[in-house]
Amino acid sequence: PEMGRKKKAPKDSDREADEDRASRRQERYEDSDSSDFPEERRHHDIDPEIQKLATAFKIDPALTQRLNDIMIEERSKTWEQDIARLYEILK
């Protein structure tokens, strides 16, 4: 005989939730490719401030484009602080 409490049989809703999570993980795996790069962003024209930063620190053009796109799409509210911080970090 086993010691301890008996495990309750999983409820159907618990089992369905587990299956749903497993299904989503499998979909992500099947959708990914071997390159493991994030999905392609929309390319925006390079902002002059980003270009100035990239030139000052000899940042690769592809990385400059990526930084530019992220800043425009996701960091516009903290733009000035982010640019200043990048200069501090890259010095």
N, CA, C and O of each residue as an XYZ file, in Angstrom:
364
protein
N       0.830     -1.189      0.000
C       0.000      0.000      0.000
C       0.875      1.254      0.000
O       1.920      1.302      0.649
N       0.418      2.281     -0.753
C       1.134      3.557     -0.811
C       0.828      4.388      0.408
O      -0.278      4.340      0.945
N       1.806      5.150      0.842
C       1.636      6.043      1.989
C       1.209      7.411      1.473
O       1.449      7.734      0.310
N       0.585      8.209      2.315
C       0.223      9.563      1.934
C      -1.191      9.641      1.398
O      -1.953      8.674      1.410
N      -1.503     10.825      0.933
C      -2.851     11.065      0.425
C      -3.034     10.467     -0.951
O      -2.087     10.317     -1.724
N      -4.250     10.137     -1.227
C      -4.577      9.677     -2.574
C      -4.644     10.885     -3.490
O      -5.160     11.937     -3.112
N      -4.124     10.730     -4.681
C      -4.236     11.810     -5.658
C      -5.633     11.797     -6.235
O      -6.204     10.750     -6.539
N      -6.166     13.006     -6.375
C      -7.487     13.117     -7.003
C      -7.328     12.910     -8.498
O      -6.320     13.302     -9.087
N      -8.304     12.308     -9.092
C      -8.293     12.158    -10.544
C      -8.413     13.550    -11.152
O      -9.239     14.344    -10.702
N      -7.606     13.863    -12.165
C      -7.687     15.202    -12.753
C      -9.074     15.459    -13.338
O      -9.700     14.589    -13.943
N      -9.520     16.696    -13.125
C     -10.816     17.087    -13.692
C     -10.656     17.235    -15.201
O      -9.559     17.478    -15.704
N     -11.757     17.086    -15.904
C     -11.713     17.251    -17.361
C     -11.191     18.627    -17.736
O     -10.442     18.761    -18.703
N     -11.583     19.670    -16.971
C     -11.152     21.023    -17.312
C      -9.640     21.162    -17.135
O      -8.992     21.850    -17.924
N      -9.064     20.518    -16.108
C      -7.615     20.547    -15.914
C      -6.907     19.838    -17.064
O      -5.903     20.321    -17.587
N      -7.445     18.694    -17.442
C      -6.858     17.921    -18.529
C      -6.923     18.714    -19.837
O      -5.966     18.729    -20.611
N      -8.058     19.372    -20.076
C      -8.204     20.176    -21.300
C      -7.226     21.342    -21.304
O      -6.645     21.656    -22.342
N      -7.037     21.989    -20.150
C      -6.094     23.109    -20.063
C      -4.671     22.629    -20.353
O      -3.923     23.294    -21.069
N      -4.297     21.463    -19.793
C      -2.967     20.908    -20.053
C      -2.784     20.575    -21.530
O      -1.734     20.848    -22.112
N      -3.809     19.985    -22.127
C      -3.734     19.643    -23.548
C      -3.641     20.898    -24.406
O      -2.927     20.913    -25.409
N      -4.366     21.961    -24.015
C      -4.332     23.214    -24.753
C      -2.935     23.839    -24.698
O      -2.421     24.317    -25.709
N      -2.324     23.830    -23.503
C      -0.965     24.368    -23.371
C       0.016     23.563    -24.215
O       0.869     24.132    -24.897
N      -0.104     22.256    -24.169
C       0.785     21.395    -24.959
C       0.599     21.654    -26.452
O       1.567     21.675    -27.212
N      -0.645     21.851    -26.859
C      -0.944     22.120    -28.268
C      -0.311     23.445    -28.711
O       0.259     23.528    -29.799
N      -0.412     24.484    -27.864
C       0.184     25.786    -28.201
C       1.702     25.686    -28.282
O       2.315     26.283    -29.167
N       2.315     24.935    -27.365
C       3.772     24.745    -27.424
C       4.164     24.058    -28.721
O       5.142     24.443    -29.361
N       3.412     23.052    -29.107
C       3.700     22.316    -30.339
C       3.552     23.228    -31.552
O       4.365     23.174    -32.474
N       2.507     24.073    -31.552
C       2.312     25.001    -32.674
C       3.480     25.960    -32.784
O       3.959     26.230    -33.886
N       3.948     26.484    -31.644
C       5.094     27.399    -31.677
C       6.314     26.680    -32.237
O       7.068     27.253    -33.023
N       6.512     25.424    -31.834
C       7.649     24.655    -32.324
C       7.545     24.443    -33.829
O       8.527     24.602    -34.554
N       6.359     24.084    -34.293
C       6.177     23.820    -35.723
C       6.301     25.094    -36.548
O       6.770     25.055    -37.685
N       5.876     26.239    -35.972
C       5.940     27.503    -36.700
C       7.351     28.068    -36.760
O       7.665     28.850    -37.658
N       8.213     27.680    -35.809
C       9.550     28.242    -35.785
C      10.396     27.592    -36.870
O      10.144     26.463    -37.291
N      11.405     28.334    -37.311
C      12.338     27.745    -38.261
C      13.698     27.667    -37.594
O      13.875     28.144    -36.474
N      14.637     27.078    -38.267
C      15.940     26.831    -37.657
C      16.715     28.113    -37.388
O      17.665     28.095    -36.604
N      16.339     29.222    -38.013
C      17.092     30.452    -37.824
C      16.828     31.090    -36.466
O      17.670     31.835    -35.964
N      15.663     30.808    -35.855
C      15.306     31.351    -34.541
C      15.341     32.877    -34.475
O      15.530     33.431    -33.392
N      15.168     33.559    -35.583
C      15.094     35.011    -35.578
C      13.650     35.426    -35.332
O      12.721     34.740    -35.756
N      13.461     36.568    -34.634
C      12.086     37.038    -34.447
C      11.466     37.389    -35.791
O      12.171     37.584    -36.781
N      10.144     37.467    -35.814
C       9.503     37.763    -37.089
C       9.951     39.124    -37.613
O      10.317     40.014    -36.846
N       9.913     39.261    -38.917
C      10.387     40.468    -39.591
C       9.538     41.670    -39.199
O       8.310     41.621    -39.262
N      10.200     42.742    -38.797
C       9.517     43.988    -38.455
C       9.351     44.842    -39.708
O      10.027     44.644    -40.718
N       8.440     45.787    -39.609
C       8.303     46.783    -40.666
C       9.525     47.686    -40.591
O       9.917     48.104    -39.502
N      10.127     47.990    -41.723
C      11.297     48.875    -41.743
C      10.849     50.316    -41.907
O      10.126     50.660    -42.842
N      11.295     51.151    -40.974
C      11.024     52.583    -41.024
C      12.275     53.285    -41.532
O      13.378     52.747    -41.434
N      12.104     54.485    -42.075
C      13.264     55.281    -42.460
C      14.094     55.542    -41.210
O      13.550     55.770    -40.129
N      15.408     55.509    -41.363
C      16.297     55.691    -40.216
C      16.183     57.123    -39.695
O      16.365     58.086    -40.440
N      15.882     57.241    -38.421
C      15.792     58.537    -37.757
C      17.196     59.149    -37.672
O      18.159     58.428    -37.413
N      17.330     60.461    -37.885
C      18.659     61.091    -37.831
C      19.401     60.860    -36.508
O      20.624     60.713    -36.505
N      18.676     60.827    -35.395
C      19.335     60.568    -34.106
C      19.910     59.155    -34.043
O      20.997     58.941    -33.505
N      19.179     58.204    -34.590
C      19.651     56.817    -34.619
C      20.861     56.714    -35.544
O      21.828     56.022    -35.225
N      20.814     57.395    -36.687
C      21.936     57.369    -37.619
C      23.177     57.977    -36.994
O      24.282     57.467    -37.180
N      23.001     59.066    -36.253
C      24.122     59.730    -35.579
C      24.762     58.783    -34.563
O      25.986     58.678    -34.487
N      23.922     58.093    -33.784
C      24.401     57.117    -32.804
C      25.144     55.985    -33.511
O      26.233     55.592    -33.092
N      24.560     55.475    -34.564
C      25.153     54.357    -35.312
C      26.504     54.740    -35.912
O      27.441     53.942    -35.899
N      26.600     55.938    -36.428
C      27.855     56.407    -37.014
C      28.912     56.583    -35.934
O      30.062     56.183    -36.111
N      28.519     57.183    -34.816
C      29.453     57.441    -33.718
C      30.056     56.146    -33.171
O      31.225     56.124    -32.785
N      29.275     55.077    -33.134
C      29.745     53.834    -32.538
C      29.935     52.709    -33.551
O      30.088     51.545    -33.179
N      29.923     53.068    -34.839
C      30.160     52.098    -35.925
C      29.268     50.865    -35.794
O      29.740     49.729    -35.827
N      27.974     51.120    -35.646
C      26.995     50.044    -35.511
C      26.626     49.519    -36.892
O      26.382     50.291    -37.820
N      26.591     48.211    -37.014
C      26.245     47.520    -38.249
C      24.908     48.045    -38.806
O      23.977     48.282    -38.036
N      24.805     48.229    -40.130
C      23.561     48.750    -40.719
C      22.309     47.929    -40.385
O      21.243     48.499    -40.152
N      22.429     46.611    -40.361
C      21.255     45.781    -40.040
C      20.816     46.004    -38.596
O      19.620     46.068    -38.311
N      21.775     46.120    -37.693
C      21.464     46.376    -36.288
C      20.912     47.793    -36.116
O      20.020     48.022    -35.299
N      21.441     48.729    -36.881
C      20.932     50.103    -36.858
C      19.461     50.131    -37.268
O      18.644     50.798    -36.635
N      19.137     49.407    -38.325
C      17.741     49.344    -38.791
C      16.854     48.728    -37.719
O      15.758     49.224    -37.456
N      17.321     47.659    -37.106
C      16.531     46.987    -36.068
C      16.309     47.907    -34.867
O      15.196     48.005    -34.351
N      17.375     48.581    -34.425
C      17.263     49.538    -33.315
C      16.270     50.642    -33.674
O      15.408     50.997    -32.871
N      16.397     51.169    -34.864
C      15.514     52.229    -35.345
C      14.049     51.788    -35.304
O      13.188     52.505    -34.794
N      13.781     50.605    -35.846
C      12.404     50.105    -35.912
C      11.823     49.879    -34.520
O      10.668     50.221    -34.265
N      12.622     49.302    -33.616
C      12.151     49.069    -32.251
C      11.891     50.396    -31.548
O      10.874     50.562    -30.875
N      12.808     51.329    -31.706
C      12.633     52.644    -31.059
C      11.350     53.315    -31.553
O      10.589     53.854    -30.749
N      11.108     53.289    -32.841
C       9.924     53.940    -33.403
C       8.647     53.231    -32.969
O       7.670     53.882    -32.599
N       8.650     51.906    -33.011
C       7.428     51.151    -32.715
C       7.146     50.978    -31.231
O       5.986     50.972    -30.818
N       8.194     50.836    -30.422
C       7.969     50.445    -29.033
C       8.508     51.419    -27.993
O       8.117     51.339    -26.828
N       9.389     52.332    -28.377
C      10.061     53.156    -27.378
C       9.863     54.647    -27.589
O      10.638     55.451    -27.071
N       8.846     55.028    -28.336
C       8.660     56.449    -28.653
C       8.411     57.306    -27.410
O       8.807     58.471    -27.377
N       7.761     56.743    -26.391
C       7.464     57.513    -25.173
C       8.721     57.793    -24.348
O       8.768     58.769    -23.600
N       9.724     56.952    -24.480
C      10.958     57.125    -23.695
C      12.165     57.387    -24.602
O      13.307     57.121    -24.230
N      11.888     57.908    -25.788
C      12.916     58.095    -26.821
C      14.157     58.820    -26.298
O      15.267     58.297    -26.398
N      13.975     60.020    -25.740
C      15.118     60.840    -25.314
C      15.958     60.127    -24.257
O      17.186     60.106    -24.339
N      15.283     59.541    -23.262
C      16.009     58.830    -22.209
C      16.744     57.620    -22.778
O      17.876     57.335    -22.389
N      16.095     56.912    -23.701
C      16.713     55.722    -24.293
C      17.955     56.081    -25.103
O      18.979     55.404    -25.008
N      17.867     57.132    -25.889
C      19.022     57.567    -26.692
C      20.167     57.966    -25.764
O      21.314     57.573    -25.978
N      19.849     58.749    -24.732
C      20.881     59.177    -23.781
C      21.533     57.974    -23.106
O      22.753     57.934    -22.946
N      20.735     57.012    -22.718
C      21.255     55.819    -22.049
C      22.121     54.991    -22.999
O      23.145     54.448    -22.584
N      21.724     54.889    -24.258
C      22.540     54.165    -25.242
C      23.914     54.811    -25.388
O      24.923     54.112    -25.471
N      23.958     56.139    -25.420
C      25.248     56.825    -25.497
C      26.102     56.498    -24.278
O      27.299     56.244    -24.408
N      25.476     56.502    -23.066
C      26.228     56.180    -21.848
C      26.777     54.758    -21.907
O      27.943     54.527    -21.585
N      25.953     53.819    -22.310
C      26.345     52.409    -22.331
C      27.445     52.156    -23.369
O      28.391     51.411    -23.111
N      27.312     52.778    -24.534
C      28.230     52.488    -25.633
C      29.570     53.210    -25.545
O      30.493     52.870    -26.286
N      29.703     54.194    -24.662
C      30.979     54.933    -24.547
C      32.122     54.016    -24.184
O      33.258     54.470    -24.048
